[in-house]
Amino acid sequence: MVMKPPRVELSPAQVTQLRRRLRARDLAPNERVRLERVRLAAQGRTAPEVALVLEKHVVTVRGALHRFLDGGFEALADAPRPGRPPRWEREDLDALEDMLDASAAEGRIWTLPALAEWLRRERGVDLDSSWLSVLLHRDGFRWKRTRDSIRHQADPALQAAAWERLEGLRLYG
């Protein structure tokens, strides 16, 4: 069976819709490339020319053009991802962020495993601490490693006595 090369002709309304879709900020990268294939083909370029410009294989370009001709713009969208849906909701992360803001005002320090445990205990959400780190970074949270110090627990009188003993030992050495 010989397939005819796809010929794409867009109406003025479709051209407007194509431009609007290409300007969308939340457009998936693969969908943007598929829309570019349609745009270039609508300008009269052949599938091999479009493939050359977009650095894709000609079979891939033809597939996208056939998808568009068969199903319109909706057919160019990415298919749903396989796998289990996430176990957390946006409200869970919002509650965690509110708790972190309150803790910061109190001067309380959290570790990622402790945050994951808080989510498990308070919200019933089971997240690995490494994935929680990714999610918090996406939301703009930044942190640094705290220093291990017991300086705040030191007794000034004991420190002064220890310094005197050290000075005494230095005189003998």
PDB file of C-alpha atoms in Angstrom:
ATOM      1  CA  MET A   1       0.000   0.000   0.000  1.00  0.00           C
ATOM      2  CA  VAL A   2       1.415   3.359  -1.031  1.00  0.00           C
ATOM      3  CA  MET A   3       0.539   6.333   1.174  1.00  0.00           C
ATOM      4  CA  LYS A   4       0.144   9.683  -0.477  1.00  0.00           C
ATOM      5  CA  PRO A   5       2.190  12.455   1.075  1.00  0.00           C
ATOM      6  CA  PRO A   6       0.007  14.481   3.421  1.00  0.00           C
ATOM      7  CA  ARG A   7      -1.071  17.886   2.160  1.00  0.00           C
ATOM      8  CA  VAL A   8      -2.017  20.370   4.862  1.00  0.00           C
ATOM      9  CA  GLU A   9      -4.258  23.336   4.095  1.00  0.00           C
ATOM     10  CA  LEU A  10      -5.488  25.466   6.983  1.00  0.00           C
ATOM     11  CA  SER A  11      -8.510  27.741   7.110  1.00  0.00           C
ATOM     12  CA  PRO A  12      -8.036  31.252   8.537  1.00  0.00           C
ATOM     13  CA  ALA A  13      -9.662  30.081  11.780  1.00  0.00           C
ATOM     14  CA  GLN A  14      -7.248  27.144  11.985  1.00  0.00           C
ATOM     15  CA  VAL A  15      -4.280  29.455  11.350  1.00  0.00           C
ATOM     16  CA  THR A  16      -5.435  31.653  14.237  1.00  0.00           C
ATOM     17  CA  GLN A  17      -5.895  28.616  16.463  1.00  0.00           C
ATOM     18  CA  LEU A  18      -2.453  27.296  15.495  1.00  0.00           C
ATOM     19  CA  ARG A  19      -0.799  30.613  16.381  1.00  0.00           C
ATOM     20  CA  ARG A  20      -2.674  30.771  19.686  1.00  0.00           C
ATOM     21  CA  ARG A  21      -1.630  27.232  20.593  1.00  0.00           C
ATOM     22  CA  LEU A  22       2.007  27.913  19.711  1.00  0.00           C
ATOM     23  CA  ARG A  23       2.026  30.970  22.028  1.00  0.00           C
ATOM     24  CA  ALA A  24       0.670  29.014  25.011  1.00  0.00           C
ATOM     25  CA  ARG A  25       3.136  28.962  27.894  1.00  0.00           C
ATOM     26  CA  ASP A  26       2.054  25.596  29.263  1.00  0.00           C
ATOM     27  CA  LEU A  27       2.460  23.753  25.958  1.00  0.00           C
ATOM     28  CA  ALA A  28       4.281  20.424  26.190  1.00  0.00           C
ATOM     29  CA  PRO A  29       7.576  20.411  24.225  1.00  0.00           C
ATOM     30  CA  ASN A  30       6.588  17.457  22.029  1.00  0.00           C
ATOM     31  CA  GLU A  31       3.238  19.024  21.201  1.00  0.00           C
ATOM     32  CA  ARG A  32       5.004  22.270  20.247  1.00  0.00           C
ATOM     33  CA  VAL A  33       7.195  20.375  17.761  1.00  0.00           C
ATOM     34  CA  ARG A  34       4.120  18.654  16.279  1.00  0.00           C
ATOM     35  CA  LEU A  35       2.415  22.031  15.864  1.00  0.00           C
ATOM     36  CA  GLU A  36       5.537  23.382  14.159  1.00  0.00           C
ATOM     37  CA  ARG A  37       5.385  20.468  11.724  1.00  0.00           C
ATOM     38  CA  VAL A  38       1.806  21.414  10.846  1.00  0.00           C
ATOM     39  CA  ARG A  39       2.725  25.104  10.534  1.00  0.00           C
ATOM     40  CA  LEU A  40       5.603  24.422   8.152  1.00  0.00           C
ATOM     41  CA  ALA A  41       3.558  21.964   6.100  1.00  0.00           C
ATOM     42  CA  ALA A  42       0.735  24.515   5.834  1.00  0.00           C
ATOM     43  CA  GLN A  43       3.254  26.959   4.329  1.00  0.00           C
ATOM     44  CA  GLY A  44       3.644  24.531   1.431  1.00  0.00           C
ATOM     45  CA  ARG A  45       6.769  22.674   2.515  1.00  0.00           C
ATOM     46  CA  THR A  46       7.020  18.974   1.862  1.00  0.00           C
ATOM     47  CA  ALA A  47       7.492  16.405   4.616  1.00  0.00           C
ATOM     48  CA  PRO A  48      11.210  15.927   3.785  1.00  0.00           C
ATOM     49  CA  GLU A  49      11.739  19.716   3.935  1.00  0.00           C
ATOM     50  CA  VAL A  50       9.952  19.948   7.278  1.00  0.00           C
ATOM     51  CA  ALA A  51      12.009  17.020   8.565  1.00  0.00           C
ATOM     52  CA  LEU A  52      15.204  18.776   7.497  1.00  0.00           C
ATOM     53  CA  VAL A  53      14.240  22.057   9.174  1.00  0.00           C
ATOM     54  CA  LEU A  54      13.120  20.433  12.445  1.00  0.00           C
ATOM     55  CA  GLU A  55      15.870  17.801  12.440  1.00  0.00           C
ATOM     56  CA  LYS A  56      13.394  14.931  12.674  1.00  0.00           C
ATOM     57  CA  HIS A  57      12.918  11.820  10.586  1.00  0.00           C
ATOM     58  CA  VAL A  58      10.556  12.202   7.652  1.00  0.00           C
ATOM     59  CA  VAL A  59       8.414   9.281   8.896  1.00  0.00           C
ATOM     60  CA  THR A  60       7.919  11.103  12.195  1.00  0.00           C
ATOM     61  CA  VAL A  61       6.872  14.274  10.356  1.00  0.00           C
ATOM     62  CA  ARG A  62       4.416  12.394   8.154  1.00  0.00           C
ATOM     63  CA  GLY A  63       2.945  10.656  11.196  1.00  0.00           C
ATOM     64  CA  ALA A  64       2.254  13.986  12.906  1.00  0.00           C
ATOM     65  CA  LEU A  65       0.714  15.428   9.750  1.00  0.00           C
ATOM     66  CA  HIS A  66      -1.552  12.386   9.336  1.00  0.00           C
ATOM     67  CA  ARG A  67      -2.554  12.682  13.010  1.00  0.00           C
ATOM     68  CA  PHE A  68      -3.517  16.301  12.439  1.00  0.00           C
ATOM     69  CA  LEU A  69      -5.441  15.572   9.251  1.00  0.00           C
ATOM     70  CA  ASP A  70      -7.343  12.727  10.930  1.00  0.00           C
ATOM     71  CA  GLY A  71      -8.085  14.343  14.300  1.00  0.00           C
ATOM     72  CA  GLY A  72      -7.302  18.052  14.216  1.00  0.00           C
ATOM     73  CA  PHE A  73      -5.326  19.934  16.839  1.00  0.00           C
ATOM     74  CA  GLU A  74      -6.542  17.685  19.681  1.00  0.00           C
ATOM     75  CA  ALA A  75      -4.827  14.684  18.032  1.00  0.00           C
ATOM     76  CA  LEU A  76      -1.427  16.418  18.410  1.00  0.00           C
ATOM     77  CA  ALA A  77      -1.561  16.484  22.209  1.00  0.00           C
ATOM     78  CA  ASP A  78       0.572  14.088  24.239  1.00  0.00           C
ATOM     79  CA  ALA A  79      -1.137  10.866  25.276  1.00  0.00           C
ATOM     80  CA  PRO A  80      -1.787  10.374  29.002  1.00  0.00           C
ATOM     81  CA  ARG A  81       1.209   9.042  30.870  1.00  0.00           C
ATOM     82  CA  PRO A  82       1.026   5.445  32.036  1.00  0.00           C
ATOM     83  CA  GLY A  83       1.579   4.448  35.630  1.00  0.00           C
ATOM     84  CA  ARG A  84       0.002   5.034  38.956  1.00  0.00           C
ATOM     85  CA  PRO A  85      -1.397   8.487  39.659  1.00  0.00           C
ATOM     86  CA  PRO A  86       0.399  10.594  42.263  1.00  0.00           C
ATOM     87  CA  ARG A  87      -0.467   9.922  45.894  1.00  0.00           C
ATOM     88  CA  TRP A  88      -0.399  13.578  46.877  1.00  0.00           C
ATOM     89  CA  GLU A  89      -2.619  16.530  46.102  1.00  0.00           C
ATOM     90  CA  ARG A  90      -1.748  20.196  45.788  1.00  0.00           C
ATOM     91  CA  GLU A  91      -3.559  20.824  49.099  1.00  0.00           C
ATOM     92  CA  ASP A  92      -1.098  18.498  50.868  1.00  0.00           C
ATOM     93  CA  LEU A  93       1.887  20.533  49.673  1.00  0.00           C
ATOM     94  CA  ASP A  94       0.102  23.779  50.536  1.00  0.00           C
ATOM     95  CA  ALA A  95      -0.457  22.506  54.098  1.00  0.00           C
ATOM     96  CA  LEU A  96       3.219  21.517  54.294  1.00  0.00           C
ATOM     97  CA  GLU A  97       4.307  24.956  53.073  1.00  0.00           C
ATOM     98  CA  ASP A  98       2.088  26.680  55.646  1.00  0.00           C
ATOM     99  CA  MET A  99       3.560  24.504  58.388  1.00  0.00           C
ATOM    100  CA  LEU A 100       7.109  25.284  57.199  1.00  0.00           C
ATOM    101  CA  ASP A 101       6.391  29.021  57.181  1.00  0.00           C
ATOM    102  CA  ALA A 102       5.061  28.811  60.753  1.00  0.00           C
ATOM    103  CA  SER A 103       8.059  26.704  61.822  1.00  0.00           C
ATOM    104  CA  ALA A 104      10.489  29.194  60.291  1.00  0.00           C
ATOM    105  CA  ALA A 105       8.897  31.992  62.300  1.00  0.00           C
ATOM    106  CA  GLU A 106       9.465  29.907  65.452  1.00  0.00           C
ATOM    107  CA  GLY A 107      13.025  29.004  64.465  1.00  0.00           C
ATOM    108  CA  ARG A 108      12.269  25.287  64.168  1.00  0.00           C
ATOM    109  CA  ILE A 109      14.490  23.231  61.852  1.00  0.00           C
ATOM    110  CA  TRP A 110      13.166  20.348  59.733  1.00  0.00           C
ATOM    111  CA  THR A 111      14.899  17.586  57.839  1.00  0.00           C
ATOM    112  CA  LEU A 112      13.426  16.047  54.687  1.00  0.00           C
ATOM    113  CA  PRO A 113      12.775  12.681  56.368  1.00  0.00           C
ATOM    114  CA  ALA A 114      11.017  14.506  59.213  1.00  0.00           C
ATOM    115  CA  LEU A 115       8.891  16.433  56.698  1.00  0.00           C
ATOM    116  CA  ALA A 116       7.982  13.200  54.918  1.00  0.00           C
ATOM    117  CA  GLU A 117       7.007  11.706  58.285  1.00  0.00           C
ATOM    118  CA  TRP A 118       4.901  14.800  59.099  1.00  0.00           C
ATOM    119  CA  LEU A 119       3.045  14.391  55.785  1.00  0.00           C
ATOM    120  CA  ARG A 120       2.507  10.690  56.508  1.00  0.00           C
ATOM    121  CA  ARG A 121       1.250  11.348  60.049  1.00  0.00           C
ATOM    122  CA  GLU A 122      -0.804  14.522  59.513  1.00  0.00           C
ATOM    123  CA  ARG A 123      -2.071  14.150  55.953  1.00  0.00           C
ATOM    124  CA  GLY A 124      -1.841  10.412  55.254  1.00  0.00           C
ATOM    125  CA  VAL A 125       0.459  11.070  52.278  1.00  0.00           C
ATOM    126  CA  ASP A 126       3.330   8.662  51.664  1.00  0.00           C
ATOM    127  CA  LEU A 127       6.154  10.496  49.855  1.00  0.00           C
ATOM    128  CA  ASP A 128       9.803   9.586  49.675  1.00  0.00           C
ATOM    129  CA  SER A 129      12.003  12.351  51.084  1.00  0.00           C
ATOM    130  CA  SER A 130      14.001  12.629  47.838  1.00  0.00           C
ATOM    131  CA  TRP A 131      10.804  13.192  45.812  1.00  0.00           C
ATOM    132  CA  LEU A 132       9.578  15.645  48.439  1.00  0.00           C
ATOM    133  CA  SER A 133      12.825  17.557  47.901  1.00  0.00           C
ATOM    134  CA  VAL A 134      12.072  17.815  44.172  1.00  0.00           C
ATOM    135  CA  LEU A 135       8.516  19.018  44.823  1.00  0.00           C
ATOM    136  CA  LEU A 136       9.643  21.667  47.325  1.00  0.00           C
ATOM    137  CA  HIS A 137      12.351  22.920  44.947  1.00  0.00           C
ATOM    138  CA  ARG A 138       9.709  23.239  42.211  1.00  0.00           C
ATOM    139  CA  ASP A 139       7.693  25.467  44.532  1.00  0.00           C
ATOM    140  CA  GLY A 140      10.685  27.723  45.178  1.00  0.00           C
ATOM    141  CA  PHE A 141      11.769  26.439  48.589  1.00  0.00           C
ATOM    142  CA  ARG A 142      15.504  26.653  49.233  1.00  0.00           C
ATOM    143  CA  TRP A 143      17.516  25.449  52.170  1.00  0.00           C
ATOM    144  CA  LYS A 144      21.018  24.786  53.302  1.00  0.00           C
ATOM    145  CA  ARG A 145      22.638  22.277  55.556  1.00  0.00           C
ATOM    146  CA  THR A 146      22.620  23.329  59.193  1.00  0.00           C
ATOM    147  CA  ARG A 147      25.857  23.148  61.135  1.00  0.00           C
ATOM    148  CA  ASP A 148      26.233  20.579  63.846  1.00  0.00           C
ATOM    149  CA  SER A 149      27.001  22.574  66.961  1.00  0.00           C
ATOM    150  CA  ILE A 150      26.330  22.357  70.656  1.00  0.00           C
ATOM    151  CA  ARG A 151      27.629  25.860  71.275  1.00  0.00           C
ATOM    152  CA  HIS A 152      24.174  26.950  72.470  1.00  0.00           C
ATOM    153  CA  GLN A 153      24.363  24.301  75.226  1.00  0.00           C
ATOM    154  CA  ALA A 154      27.806  25.327  76.547  1.00  0.00           C
ATOM    155  CA  ASP A 155      28.200  26.475  80.136  1.00  0.00           C
ATOM    156  CA  PRO A 156      30.356  29.658  80.226  1.00  0.00           C
ATOM    157  CA  ALA A 157      31.800  28.833  83.684  1.00  0.00           C
ATOM    158  CA  LEU A 158      32.927  25.361  82.576  1.00  0.00           C
ATOM    159  CA  GLN A 159      34.429  26.800  79.389  1.00  0.00           C
ATOM    160  CA  ALA A 160      36.411  29.391  81.350  1.00  0.00           C
ATOM    161  CA  ALA A 161      37.771  26.685  83.679  1.00  0.00           C
ATOM    162  CA  ALA A 162      38.765  24.500  80.703  1.00  0.00           C
ATOM    163  CA  TRP A 163      40.587  27.422  79.039  1.00  0.00           C
ATOM    164  CA  GLU A 164      42.526  28.056  82.266  1.00  0.00           C
ATOM    165  CA  ARG A 165      43.583  24.404  82.409  1.00  0.00           C
ATOM    166  CA  LEU A 166      44.700  24.542  78.755  1.00  0.00           C
ATOM    167  CA  GLU A 167      46.750  27.667  79.400  1.00  0.00           C
ATOM    168  CA  GLY A 168      48.353  25.962  82.386  1.00  0.00           C
ATOM    169  CA  LEU A 169      49.297  22.963  80.239  1.00  0.00           C
ATOM    170  CA  ARG A 170      50.822  25.201  77.573  1.00  0.00           C
ATOM    171  CA  LEU A 171      53.143  26.778  80.143  1.00  0.00           C
ATOM    172  CA  TYR A 172      54.557  23.356  81.035  1.00  0.00           C
ATOM    173  CA  GLY A 173      54.971  22.261  77.381  1.00  0.00           C
TER     174      GLY A 173
END
